[in-house]
GROMACS .gro file of C-alpha atoms in nm:
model
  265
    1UNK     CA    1  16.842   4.721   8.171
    2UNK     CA    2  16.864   4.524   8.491
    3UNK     CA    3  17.032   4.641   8.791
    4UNK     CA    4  17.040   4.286   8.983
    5UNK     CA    5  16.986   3.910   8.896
    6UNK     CA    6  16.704   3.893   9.117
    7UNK     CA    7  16.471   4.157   8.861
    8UNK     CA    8  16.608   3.985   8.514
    9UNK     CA    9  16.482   3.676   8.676
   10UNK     CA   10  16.154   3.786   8.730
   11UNK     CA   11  16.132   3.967   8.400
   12UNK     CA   12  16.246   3.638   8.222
   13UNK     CA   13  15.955   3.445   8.411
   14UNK     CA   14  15.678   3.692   8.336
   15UNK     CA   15  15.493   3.551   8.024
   16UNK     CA   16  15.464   3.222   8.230
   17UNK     CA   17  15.370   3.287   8.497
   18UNK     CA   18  15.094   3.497   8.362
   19UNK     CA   19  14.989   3.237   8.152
   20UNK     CA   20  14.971   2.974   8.442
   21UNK     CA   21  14.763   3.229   8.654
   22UNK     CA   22  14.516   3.259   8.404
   23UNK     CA   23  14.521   2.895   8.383
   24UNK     CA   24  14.450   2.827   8.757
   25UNK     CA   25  14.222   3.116   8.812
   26UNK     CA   26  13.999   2.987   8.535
   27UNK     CA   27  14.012   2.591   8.628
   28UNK     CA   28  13.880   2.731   8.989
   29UNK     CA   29  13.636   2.959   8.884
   30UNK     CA   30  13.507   2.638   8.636
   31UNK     CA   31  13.505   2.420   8.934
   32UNK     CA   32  13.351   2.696   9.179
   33UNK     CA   33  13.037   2.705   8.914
   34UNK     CA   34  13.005   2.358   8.927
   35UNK     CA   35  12.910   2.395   9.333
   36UNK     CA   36  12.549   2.515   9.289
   37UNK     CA   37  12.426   2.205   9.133
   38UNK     CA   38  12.647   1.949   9.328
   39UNK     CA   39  12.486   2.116   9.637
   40UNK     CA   40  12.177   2.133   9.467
   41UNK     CA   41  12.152   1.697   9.449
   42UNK     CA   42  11.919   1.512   9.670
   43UNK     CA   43  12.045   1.281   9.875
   44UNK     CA   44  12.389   1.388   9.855
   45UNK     CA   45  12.489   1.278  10.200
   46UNK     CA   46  12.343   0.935  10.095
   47UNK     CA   47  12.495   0.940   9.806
   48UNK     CA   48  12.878   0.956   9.935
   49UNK     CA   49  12.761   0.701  10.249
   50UNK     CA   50  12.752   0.472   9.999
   51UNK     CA   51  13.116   0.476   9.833
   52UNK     CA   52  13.372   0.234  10.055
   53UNK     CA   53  13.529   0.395  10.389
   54UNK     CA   54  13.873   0.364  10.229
   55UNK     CA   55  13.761   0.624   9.953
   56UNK     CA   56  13.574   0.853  10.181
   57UNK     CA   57  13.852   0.862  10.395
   58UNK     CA   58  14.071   0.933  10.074
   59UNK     CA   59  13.873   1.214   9.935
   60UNK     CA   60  13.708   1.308  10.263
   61UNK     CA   61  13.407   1.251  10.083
   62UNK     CA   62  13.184   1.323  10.424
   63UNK     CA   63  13.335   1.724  10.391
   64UNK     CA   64  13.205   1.734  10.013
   65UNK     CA   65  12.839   1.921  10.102
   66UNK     CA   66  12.993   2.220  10.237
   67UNK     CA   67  13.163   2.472   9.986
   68UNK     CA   68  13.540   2.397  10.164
   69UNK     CA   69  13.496   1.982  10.117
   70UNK     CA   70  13.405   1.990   9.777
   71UNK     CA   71  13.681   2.266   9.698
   72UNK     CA   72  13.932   2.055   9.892
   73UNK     CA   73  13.828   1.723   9.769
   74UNK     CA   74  13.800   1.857   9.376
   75UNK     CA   75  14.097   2.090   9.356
   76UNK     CA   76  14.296   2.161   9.667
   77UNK     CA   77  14.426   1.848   9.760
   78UNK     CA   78  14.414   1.692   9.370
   79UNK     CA   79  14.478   1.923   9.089
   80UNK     CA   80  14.571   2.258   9.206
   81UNK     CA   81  14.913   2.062   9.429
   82UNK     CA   82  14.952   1.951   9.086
   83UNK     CA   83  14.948   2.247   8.917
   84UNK     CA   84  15.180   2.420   9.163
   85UNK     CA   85  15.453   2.148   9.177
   86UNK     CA   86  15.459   2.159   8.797
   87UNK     CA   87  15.521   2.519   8.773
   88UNK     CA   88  15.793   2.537   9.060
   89UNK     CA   89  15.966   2.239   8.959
   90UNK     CA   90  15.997   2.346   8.646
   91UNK     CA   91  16.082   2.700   8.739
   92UNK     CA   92  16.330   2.576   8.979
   93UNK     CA   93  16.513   2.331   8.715
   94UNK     CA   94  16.487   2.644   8.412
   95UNK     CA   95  16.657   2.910   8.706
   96UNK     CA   96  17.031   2.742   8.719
   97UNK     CA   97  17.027   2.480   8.564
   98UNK     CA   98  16.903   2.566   8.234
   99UNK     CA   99  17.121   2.878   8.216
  100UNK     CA  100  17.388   2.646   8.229
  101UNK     CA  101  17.272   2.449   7.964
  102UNK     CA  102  17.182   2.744   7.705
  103UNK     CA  103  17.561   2.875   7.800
  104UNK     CA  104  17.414   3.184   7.940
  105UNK     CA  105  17.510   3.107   8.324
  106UNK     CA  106  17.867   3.185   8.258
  107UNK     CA  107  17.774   3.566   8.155
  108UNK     CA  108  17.673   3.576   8.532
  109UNK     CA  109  17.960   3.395   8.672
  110UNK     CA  110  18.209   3.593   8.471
  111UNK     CA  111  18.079   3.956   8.669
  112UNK     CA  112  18.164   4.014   9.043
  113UNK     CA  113  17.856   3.916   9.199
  114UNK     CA  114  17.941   3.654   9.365
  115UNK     CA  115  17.808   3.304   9.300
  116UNK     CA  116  17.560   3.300   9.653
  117UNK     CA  117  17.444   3.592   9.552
  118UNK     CA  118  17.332   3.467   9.238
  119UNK     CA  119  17.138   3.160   9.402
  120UNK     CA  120  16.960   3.357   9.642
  121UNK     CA  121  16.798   3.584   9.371
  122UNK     CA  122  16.758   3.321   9.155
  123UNK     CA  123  16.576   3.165   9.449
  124UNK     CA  124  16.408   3.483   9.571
  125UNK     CA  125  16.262   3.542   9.199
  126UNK     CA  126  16.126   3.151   9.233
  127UNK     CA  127  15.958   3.226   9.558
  128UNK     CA  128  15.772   3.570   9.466
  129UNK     CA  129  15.678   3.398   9.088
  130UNK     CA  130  15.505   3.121   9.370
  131UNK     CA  131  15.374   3.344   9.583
  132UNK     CA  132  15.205   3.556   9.306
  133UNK     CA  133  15.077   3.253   9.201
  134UNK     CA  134  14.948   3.167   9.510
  135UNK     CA  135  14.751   3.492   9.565
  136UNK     CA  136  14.573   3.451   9.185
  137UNK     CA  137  14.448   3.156   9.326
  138UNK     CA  138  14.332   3.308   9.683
  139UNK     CA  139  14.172   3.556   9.445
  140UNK     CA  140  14.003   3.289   9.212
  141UNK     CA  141  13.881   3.107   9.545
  142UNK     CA  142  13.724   3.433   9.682
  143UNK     CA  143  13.555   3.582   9.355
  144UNK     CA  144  13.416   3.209   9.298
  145UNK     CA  145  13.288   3.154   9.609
  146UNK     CA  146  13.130   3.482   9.641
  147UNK     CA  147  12.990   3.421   9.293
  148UNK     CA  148  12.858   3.082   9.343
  149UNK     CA  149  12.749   3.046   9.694
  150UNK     CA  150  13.044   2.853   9.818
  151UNK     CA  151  13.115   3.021  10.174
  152UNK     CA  152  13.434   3.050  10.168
  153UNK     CA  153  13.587   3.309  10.421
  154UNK     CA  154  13.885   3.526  10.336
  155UNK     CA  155  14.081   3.354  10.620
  156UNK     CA  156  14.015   2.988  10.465
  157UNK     CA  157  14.121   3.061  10.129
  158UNK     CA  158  14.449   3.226  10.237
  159UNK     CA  159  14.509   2.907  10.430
  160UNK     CA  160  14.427   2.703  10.152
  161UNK     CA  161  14.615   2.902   9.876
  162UNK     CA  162  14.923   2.901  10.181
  163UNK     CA  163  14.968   2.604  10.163
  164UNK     CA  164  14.982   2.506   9.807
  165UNK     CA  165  15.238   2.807   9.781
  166UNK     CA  166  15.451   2.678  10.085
  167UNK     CA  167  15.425   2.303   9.966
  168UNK     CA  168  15.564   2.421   9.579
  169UNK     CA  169  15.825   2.630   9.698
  170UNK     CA  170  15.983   2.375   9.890
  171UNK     CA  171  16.012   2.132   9.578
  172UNK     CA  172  16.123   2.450   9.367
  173UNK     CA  173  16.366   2.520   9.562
  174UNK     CA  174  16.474   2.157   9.579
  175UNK     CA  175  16.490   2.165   9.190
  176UNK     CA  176  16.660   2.427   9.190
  177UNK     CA  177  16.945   2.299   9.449
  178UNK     CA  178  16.967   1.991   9.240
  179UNK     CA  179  17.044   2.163   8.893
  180UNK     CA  180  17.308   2.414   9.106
  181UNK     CA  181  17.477   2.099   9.217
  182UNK     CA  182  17.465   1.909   8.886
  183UNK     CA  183  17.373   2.137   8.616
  184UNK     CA  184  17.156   1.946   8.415
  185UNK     CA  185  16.740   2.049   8.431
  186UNK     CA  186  16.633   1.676   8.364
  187UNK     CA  187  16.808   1.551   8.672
  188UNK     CA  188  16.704   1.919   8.836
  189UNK     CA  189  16.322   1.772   8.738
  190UNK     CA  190  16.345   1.435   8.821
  191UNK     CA  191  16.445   1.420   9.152
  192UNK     CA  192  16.176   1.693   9.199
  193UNK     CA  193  15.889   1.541   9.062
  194UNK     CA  194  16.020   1.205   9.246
  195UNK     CA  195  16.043   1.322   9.557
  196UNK     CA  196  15.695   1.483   9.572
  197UNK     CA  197  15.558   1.114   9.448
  198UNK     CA  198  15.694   0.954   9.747
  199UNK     CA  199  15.568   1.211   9.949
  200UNK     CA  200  15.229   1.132   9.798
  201UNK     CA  201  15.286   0.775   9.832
  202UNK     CA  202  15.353   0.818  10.139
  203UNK     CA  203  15.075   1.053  10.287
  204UNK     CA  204  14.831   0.830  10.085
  205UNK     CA  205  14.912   0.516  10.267
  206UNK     CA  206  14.869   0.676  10.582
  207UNK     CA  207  14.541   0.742  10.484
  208UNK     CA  208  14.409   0.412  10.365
  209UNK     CA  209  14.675   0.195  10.596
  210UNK     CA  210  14.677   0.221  10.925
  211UNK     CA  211  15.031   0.091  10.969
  212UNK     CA  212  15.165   0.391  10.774
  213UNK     CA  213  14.978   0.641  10.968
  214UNK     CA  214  15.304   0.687  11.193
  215UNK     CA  215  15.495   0.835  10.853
  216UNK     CA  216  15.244   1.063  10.740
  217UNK     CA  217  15.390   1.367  10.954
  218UNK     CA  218  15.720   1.352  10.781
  219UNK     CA  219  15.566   1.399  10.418
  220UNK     CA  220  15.579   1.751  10.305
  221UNK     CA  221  15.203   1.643  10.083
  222UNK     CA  222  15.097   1.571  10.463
  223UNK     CA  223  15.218   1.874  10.600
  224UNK     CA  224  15.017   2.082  10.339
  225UNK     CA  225  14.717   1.897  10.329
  226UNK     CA  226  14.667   1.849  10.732
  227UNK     CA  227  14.323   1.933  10.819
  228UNK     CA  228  14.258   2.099  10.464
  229UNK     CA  229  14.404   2.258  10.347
  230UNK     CA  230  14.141   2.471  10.287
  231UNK     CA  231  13.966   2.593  10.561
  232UNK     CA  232  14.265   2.432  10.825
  233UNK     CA  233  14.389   2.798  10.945
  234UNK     CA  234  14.749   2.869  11.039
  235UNK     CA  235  14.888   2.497  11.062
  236UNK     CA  236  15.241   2.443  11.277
  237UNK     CA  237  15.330   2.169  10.992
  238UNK     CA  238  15.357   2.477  10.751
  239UNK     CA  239  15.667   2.590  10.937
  240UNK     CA  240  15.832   2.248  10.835
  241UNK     CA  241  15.734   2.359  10.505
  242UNK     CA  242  15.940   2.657  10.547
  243UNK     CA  243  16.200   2.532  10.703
  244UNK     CA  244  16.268   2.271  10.431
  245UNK     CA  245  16.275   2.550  10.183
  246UNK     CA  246  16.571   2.745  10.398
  247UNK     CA  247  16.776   2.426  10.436
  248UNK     CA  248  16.748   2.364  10.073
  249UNK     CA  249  16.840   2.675   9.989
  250UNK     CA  250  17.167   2.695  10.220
  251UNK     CA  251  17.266   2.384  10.041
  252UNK     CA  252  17.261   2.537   9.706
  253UNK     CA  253  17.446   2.837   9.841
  254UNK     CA  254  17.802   2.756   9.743
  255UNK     CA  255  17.730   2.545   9.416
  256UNK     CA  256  17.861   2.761   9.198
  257UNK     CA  257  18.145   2.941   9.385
  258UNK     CA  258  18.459   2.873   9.205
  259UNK     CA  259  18.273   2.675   8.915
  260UNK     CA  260  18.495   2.649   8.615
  261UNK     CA  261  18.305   2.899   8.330
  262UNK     CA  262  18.471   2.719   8.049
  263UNK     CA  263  18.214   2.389   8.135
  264UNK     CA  264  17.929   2.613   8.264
  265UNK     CA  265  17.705   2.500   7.992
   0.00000   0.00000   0.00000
């Protein structure tokens, strides 16, 4: 039916990723709705003056009375990295190292495509599944904010959606090097999902200590969120972004040359 890898990937990953689109597409429009009587509030400068510098600083409360702060401070630097890390992680874990599990990766070992080439499709399906799911969401962003009164220009929204795409690719991809190399999804997901907490960790210290400003730059959660990430533009951190995905993926490369079928699940 399928004439490569790279297509029966995509078709496997079609009834979830349409289900997570219409998941994020909704939770923004929600939130976009929600704008006109935040903005609406009197005294709403006031009011955030009040809350401690620490959380201000956090939430860059100050940005919230402008369509882009309270977008960024609700959704693009809270739930929607959320969202996106779930999906890839778990998308990245399901790609290899599932296969292997269900006993289905040996079908693809067993024909003469050779074991790179089935990690690059695998990972080529990952990144156009995130990608798709990043332009649902620079569509949500646009139709809300046109609907509601946010302000949002086309440029800031593909900035913003970007760099949620860019930032859940890499850790995708990561899960998806990690369940090559072992063949297990847990320990695919779990070095994932604990990687991008210490990248949180780390990018909220910096934030809220001083002393840990320093780190910040080498957290991918930094290098996403830098002056946004909606509304930031075309950020040089997003090619560190990139460039983690690339090395990750050369690692994975020759994982499953010369695996032995007969324990490929």
């Amino acid at each position: 039916m399928f004439r490569n890898v790279f297509l029966k990937s995509l078709y496997d990953a079609r009834r979830g990723l349409i289900g997570w689109s219409i998941a994020i597409a909704v939770l923004v429009l929600l939130e976009c709705a929600l704008w006109p009587s935040v903005r609406d509030m009197p005294d709403l400068q006031q009011l955030y003056q009040s809350f401690p510098e620490q959380l201000r600083k956090f939430f860059n409360l100050d940005a919230m009375t402008t369509g882009n702060g309270f977008l960024n401070a609700e959704l693009f630097t809270l739930m929607l990295p959320g969202l996106f890390l779930v999906y890839s992680i778990g998308h990245g874990a399901r790609t290899l190292a599932g296969e292997e599990e269900r006993g289905t990766l040996e079908l693809l070992l067993v024909t003469p495509v050779s074991g790179a080439r089935i990690v690059v499709d695998k990972a080529l399906a990952l990144a156009v599944s995130v990608v798709a799911l990043g332009a649902v969401l620079f569509t949500a962003t646009i139709v809300g904010s046109l609907a509601f009164g946010l302000g949002i220009s086309a440029s800031a929204a593909a900035g913003g959606a970007l760099a949620l795409t860019l930032l859940g690719l890499e850790y995708g991809v990561l899960a998806l090097t990690v369940g090559a190399i072992t063949g297990r999804r847990t320990t695919a997901i779990g070095i994932a999902a604990a990687a991008a907490a210490a990248a949180y960790v780390v990018y909220a210290a910096g934030l809220i200590l001083p002393r840990f400003e320093s780190w910040q730059p080498y957290s991918p959660i930094h290098q996403a969120f830098h002056n946004g990430p909606l509304g930031a533009g075309l950020q040089l951190s997003y090619l560190w972004l990139l460039a983690g995905t690339v090395v990750l993926t050369l690692f994975a490369l020759p994982a499953l040359d010369g695996r032995d079928i007969s324990t490929a699940h």
